[in-house]
Coordinates of C-alpha atoms and ligand atoms in Angstrom, one line a residue:
X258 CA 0.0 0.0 0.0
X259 CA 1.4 3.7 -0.6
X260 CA 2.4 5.3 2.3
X261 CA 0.2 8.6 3.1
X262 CA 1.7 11.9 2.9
X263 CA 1.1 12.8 6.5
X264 CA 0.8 10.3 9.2
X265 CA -1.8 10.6 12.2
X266 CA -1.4 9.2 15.9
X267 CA -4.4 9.4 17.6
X268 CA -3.7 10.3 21.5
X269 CA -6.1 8.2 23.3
X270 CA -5.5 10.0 27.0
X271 CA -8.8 11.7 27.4
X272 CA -10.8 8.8 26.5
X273 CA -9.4 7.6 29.5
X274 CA -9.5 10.5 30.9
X275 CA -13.2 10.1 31.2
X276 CA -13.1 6.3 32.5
X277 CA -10.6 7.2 35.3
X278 CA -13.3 10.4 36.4
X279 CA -15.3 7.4 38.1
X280 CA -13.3 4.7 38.1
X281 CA -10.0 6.1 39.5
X282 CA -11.1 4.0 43.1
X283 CA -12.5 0.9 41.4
X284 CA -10.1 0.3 38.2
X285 CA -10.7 -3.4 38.3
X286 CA -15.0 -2.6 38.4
X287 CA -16.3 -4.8 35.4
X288 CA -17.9 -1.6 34.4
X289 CA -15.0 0.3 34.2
X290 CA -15.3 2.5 30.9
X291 CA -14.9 3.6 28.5
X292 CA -12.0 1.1 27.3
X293 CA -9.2 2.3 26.2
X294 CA -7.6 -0.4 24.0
X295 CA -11.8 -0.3 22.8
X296 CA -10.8 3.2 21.9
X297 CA -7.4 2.5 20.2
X298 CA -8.6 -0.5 17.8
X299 CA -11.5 1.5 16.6
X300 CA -9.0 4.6 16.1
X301 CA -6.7 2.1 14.0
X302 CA -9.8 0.8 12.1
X303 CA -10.3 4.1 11.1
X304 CA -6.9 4.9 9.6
X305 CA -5.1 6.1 12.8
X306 CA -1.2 5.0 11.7
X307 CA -0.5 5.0 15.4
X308 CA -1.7 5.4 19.2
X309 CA -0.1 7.6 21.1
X310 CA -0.4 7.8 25.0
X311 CA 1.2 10.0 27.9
X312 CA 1.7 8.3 30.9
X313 CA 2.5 10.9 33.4
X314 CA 4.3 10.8 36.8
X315 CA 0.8 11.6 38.6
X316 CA -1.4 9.1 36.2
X317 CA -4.1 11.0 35.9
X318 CA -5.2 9.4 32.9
X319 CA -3.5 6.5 31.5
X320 CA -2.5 3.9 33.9
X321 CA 0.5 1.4 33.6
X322 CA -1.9 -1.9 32.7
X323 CA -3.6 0.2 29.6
X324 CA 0.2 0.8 28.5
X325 CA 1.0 -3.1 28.6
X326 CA -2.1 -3.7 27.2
X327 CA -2.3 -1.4 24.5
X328 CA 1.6 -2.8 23.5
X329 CA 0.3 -6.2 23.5
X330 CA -3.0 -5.8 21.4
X331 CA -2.7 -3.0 19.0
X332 CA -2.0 -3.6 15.4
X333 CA -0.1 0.1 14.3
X334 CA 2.4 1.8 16.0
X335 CA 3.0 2.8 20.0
X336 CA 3.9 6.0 20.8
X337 CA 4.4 6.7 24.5
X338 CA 5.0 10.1 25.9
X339 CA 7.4 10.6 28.9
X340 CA 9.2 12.9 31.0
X341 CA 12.3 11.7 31.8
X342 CA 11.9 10.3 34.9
X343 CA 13.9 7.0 35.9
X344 CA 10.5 5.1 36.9
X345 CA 8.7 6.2 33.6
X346 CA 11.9 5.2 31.6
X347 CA 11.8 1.6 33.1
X348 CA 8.4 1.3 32.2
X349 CA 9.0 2.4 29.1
X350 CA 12.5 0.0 28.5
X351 CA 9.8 -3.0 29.7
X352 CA 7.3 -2.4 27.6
X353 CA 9.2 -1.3 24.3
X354 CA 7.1 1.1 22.3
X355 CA 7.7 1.9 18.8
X356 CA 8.2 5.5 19.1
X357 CA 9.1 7.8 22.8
X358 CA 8.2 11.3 22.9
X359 CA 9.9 13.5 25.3
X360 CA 7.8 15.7 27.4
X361 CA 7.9 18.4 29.9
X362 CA 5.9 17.7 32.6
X363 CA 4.7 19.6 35.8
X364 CA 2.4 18.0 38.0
X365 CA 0.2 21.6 38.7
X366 CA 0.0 21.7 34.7
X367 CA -3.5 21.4 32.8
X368 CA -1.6 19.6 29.8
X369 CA 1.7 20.1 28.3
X370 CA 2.3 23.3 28.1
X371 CA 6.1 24.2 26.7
X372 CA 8.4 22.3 25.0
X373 CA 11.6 20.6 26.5
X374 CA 14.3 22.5 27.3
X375 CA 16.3 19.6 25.5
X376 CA 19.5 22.5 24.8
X377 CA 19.2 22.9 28.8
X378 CA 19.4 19.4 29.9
X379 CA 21.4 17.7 27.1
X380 CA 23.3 14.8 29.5
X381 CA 20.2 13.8 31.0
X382 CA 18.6 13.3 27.7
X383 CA 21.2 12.0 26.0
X384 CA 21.7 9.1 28.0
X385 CA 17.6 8.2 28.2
X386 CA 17.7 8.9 24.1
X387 CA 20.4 6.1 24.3
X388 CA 18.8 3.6 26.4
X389 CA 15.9 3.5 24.5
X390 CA 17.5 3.6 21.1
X391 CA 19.2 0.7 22.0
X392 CA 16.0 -1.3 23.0
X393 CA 14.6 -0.6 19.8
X394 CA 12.8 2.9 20.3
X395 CA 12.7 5.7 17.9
X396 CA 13.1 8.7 19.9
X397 CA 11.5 12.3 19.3
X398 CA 11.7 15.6 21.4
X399 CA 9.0 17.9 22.0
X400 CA 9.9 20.6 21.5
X401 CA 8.9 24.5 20.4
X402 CA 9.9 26.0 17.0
X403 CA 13.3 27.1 18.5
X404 CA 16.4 26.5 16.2
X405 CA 18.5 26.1 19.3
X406 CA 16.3 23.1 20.6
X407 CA 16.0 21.5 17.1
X408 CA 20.0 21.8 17.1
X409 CA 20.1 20.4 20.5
X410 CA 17.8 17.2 19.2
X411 CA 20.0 16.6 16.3
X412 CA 22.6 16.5 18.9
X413 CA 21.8 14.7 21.7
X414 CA 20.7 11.6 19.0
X415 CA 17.3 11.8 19.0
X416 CA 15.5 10.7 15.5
X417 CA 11.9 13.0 15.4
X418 CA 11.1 16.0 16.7
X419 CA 7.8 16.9 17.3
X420 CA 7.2 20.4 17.1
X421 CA 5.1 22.1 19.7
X422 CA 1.9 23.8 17.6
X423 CA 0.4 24.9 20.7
X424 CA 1.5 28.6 20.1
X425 CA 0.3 28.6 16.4
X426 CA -3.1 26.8 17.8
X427 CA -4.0 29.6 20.3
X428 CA -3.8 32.4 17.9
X429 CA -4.8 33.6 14.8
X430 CA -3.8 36.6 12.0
X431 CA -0.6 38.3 12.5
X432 CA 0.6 36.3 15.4
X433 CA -0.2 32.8 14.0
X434 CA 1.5 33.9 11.1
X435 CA 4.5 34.6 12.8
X436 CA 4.2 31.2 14.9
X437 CA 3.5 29.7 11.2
X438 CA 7.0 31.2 10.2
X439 CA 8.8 29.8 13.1
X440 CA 7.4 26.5 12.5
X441 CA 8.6 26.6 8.9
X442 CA 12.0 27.3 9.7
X443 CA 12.5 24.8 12.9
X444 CA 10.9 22.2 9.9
X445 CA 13.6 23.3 7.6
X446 CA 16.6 23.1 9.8
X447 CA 15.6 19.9 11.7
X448 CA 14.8 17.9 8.0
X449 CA 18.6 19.5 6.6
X450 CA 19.8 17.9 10.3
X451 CA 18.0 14.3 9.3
X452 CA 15.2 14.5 12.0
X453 CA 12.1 13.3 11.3
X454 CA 9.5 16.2 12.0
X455 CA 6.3 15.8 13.7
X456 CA 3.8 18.0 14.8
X457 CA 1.2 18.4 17.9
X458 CA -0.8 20.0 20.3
X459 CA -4.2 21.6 19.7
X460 CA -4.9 21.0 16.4
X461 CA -8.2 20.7 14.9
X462 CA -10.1 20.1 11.7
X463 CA -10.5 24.0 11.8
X464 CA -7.1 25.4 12.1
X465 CA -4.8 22.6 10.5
X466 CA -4.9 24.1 7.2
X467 CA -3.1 26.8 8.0
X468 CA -0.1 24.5 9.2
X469 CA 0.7 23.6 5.9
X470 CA 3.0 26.0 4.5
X471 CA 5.3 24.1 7.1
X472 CA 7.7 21.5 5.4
X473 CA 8.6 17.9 5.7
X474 CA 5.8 16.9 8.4
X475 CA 5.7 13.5 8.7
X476 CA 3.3 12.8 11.3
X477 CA 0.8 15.0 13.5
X478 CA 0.0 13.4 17.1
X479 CA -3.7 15.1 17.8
X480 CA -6.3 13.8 20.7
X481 CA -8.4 16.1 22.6
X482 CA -9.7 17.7 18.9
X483 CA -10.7 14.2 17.9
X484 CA -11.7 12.9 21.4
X485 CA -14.6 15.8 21.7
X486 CA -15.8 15.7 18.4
X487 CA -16.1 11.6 19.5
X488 CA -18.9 12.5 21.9
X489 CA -20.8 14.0 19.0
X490 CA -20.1 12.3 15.8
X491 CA -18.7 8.8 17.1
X492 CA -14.5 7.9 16.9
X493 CA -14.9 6.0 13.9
X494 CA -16.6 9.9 12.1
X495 CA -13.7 11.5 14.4
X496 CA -11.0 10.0 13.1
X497 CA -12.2 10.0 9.4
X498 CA -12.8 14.0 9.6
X499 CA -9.4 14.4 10.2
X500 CA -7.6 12.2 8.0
X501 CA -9.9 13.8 5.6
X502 CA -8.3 17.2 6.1
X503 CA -5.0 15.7 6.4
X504 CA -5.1 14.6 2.9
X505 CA -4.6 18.3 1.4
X506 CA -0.7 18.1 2.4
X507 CA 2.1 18.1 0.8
X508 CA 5.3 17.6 2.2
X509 CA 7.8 19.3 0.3
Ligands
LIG228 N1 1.8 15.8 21.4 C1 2.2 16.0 22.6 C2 3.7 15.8 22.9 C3 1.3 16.2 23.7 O1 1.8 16.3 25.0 C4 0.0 16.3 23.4 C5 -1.0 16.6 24.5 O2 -1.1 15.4 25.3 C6 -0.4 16.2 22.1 C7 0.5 16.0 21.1 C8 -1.9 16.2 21.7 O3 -2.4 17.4 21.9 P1 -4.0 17.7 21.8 O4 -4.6 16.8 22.8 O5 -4.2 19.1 22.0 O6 -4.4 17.3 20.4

């Protein structure tokens, strides 16, 4: 089959989000729900090329057993996001994901809200990008549009970055334009550095459009976009609205 020209992971967290708003107390209740390996087949049915899942230090959301159980029963791609903790890395050398986003991660925070400071901490990243490499992960850094950080990536060893769209997805006119610009270029000088780049963080079917003058994407992580327009239109309509929009792109 061809390979699409843009790649979507579907990030699964708020589904579970939702089940954990009742069931935090009683996971094992049989009518714990909704499921979230439920949630990542019917995303893969739909076209999703991978699931991707944050499991954070507080585990708000995704718990350690949907991890496992998503590795053991999907059929695409795993993409775990991680701060770079030791307990989240061990988890994460157990349960070998396909792809490791590196995250920021403050416990007070809503979501992620910055990129890594991956210039700032290069020794510490270095050696997790290393462990993980060698267990068979491809390793990405999220990060913001900044050349220094893209640089840093390159450095360090990672494979992907993922840039941080946040910025470009809470604004509009003159400023996203400028966000738009910054994009471009960190797109530019990550791809002539031989990074994969990725893309993430508050996009919708609305506002995506407007991300395409940026180069060389490869694939966009999106969840809470497609996860409300679930409770309206159903996952399986979710996921197809956005892989429809996703189709105008053109990488170079
Ligand atoms: N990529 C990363 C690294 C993230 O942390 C998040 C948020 O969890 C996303 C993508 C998805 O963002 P959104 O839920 O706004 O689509």
């Amino acid at each position: 089959m061809p390979q699409p020209n843009l790649l979507l992971g579907v990030n699964i967290d708020h589904v579970v989000t939702l089940r954990q708003a009742r069931y935090r107390t009683l996971p094992d209740s049989p009518n714990a729900e909704p499921s979230a390996l439920a949630a990542a087949l019917a995303a893969e049915a739909a076209g999703a090329h991978s699931i991707t899942v944050h499991l954070r230090a507080d585990r708000r959301h995704i718990q350690d057993a949907d991890v496992f159980l998503l590795r053991k029963h999907i059929g695409t791609k795993l993409n775990l996001e991680m701060g770079n903790t030791q307990e989240i890395l061990d988890i994460s050398l157990q349960v070998r994901p396909d792809f490791v986003c590196m995250v920021p991660e403050n416990r007070e925070e809503v979501t992620t809200e910055g990129g890594l400071d991956v210039a700032g901490q290069r020794e510490a990243l270095r050696s997790t990008v290393k462990a993980l490499s060698d267990n068979g992960t491809r390793v990405s850094m999220f990060i913001d549009p900044d050349l220094d950080q893209v640089r840093a990536s390159a450095e360090i060893g990672a494979a992907m970055v993922e840039l941080h769209t946040g910025t470009f997805a809470n604004h509009t006119g003159a400023e996203r334009d400028a966000e738009v610009a910054r994009l471009c270029a960190a797109a530019e000088l990550g791809h002539s550095l031989g990074l994969q780049i990725n893309a993430g963080h508050g996009l919708t079917t609305h506002n995506l459009t407007a991300l395409w003058p940026v180069p060389h994407l490869a694939e966009l992580n999106i969840g809470h976009h497609i996860v409300s327009r679930a409770v309206f239109i159903g996952l399986t309509a979710a996921v197809h609205e956005m892989l429809a929009v996703m189709a105008s792109y053109s990488r170079a």
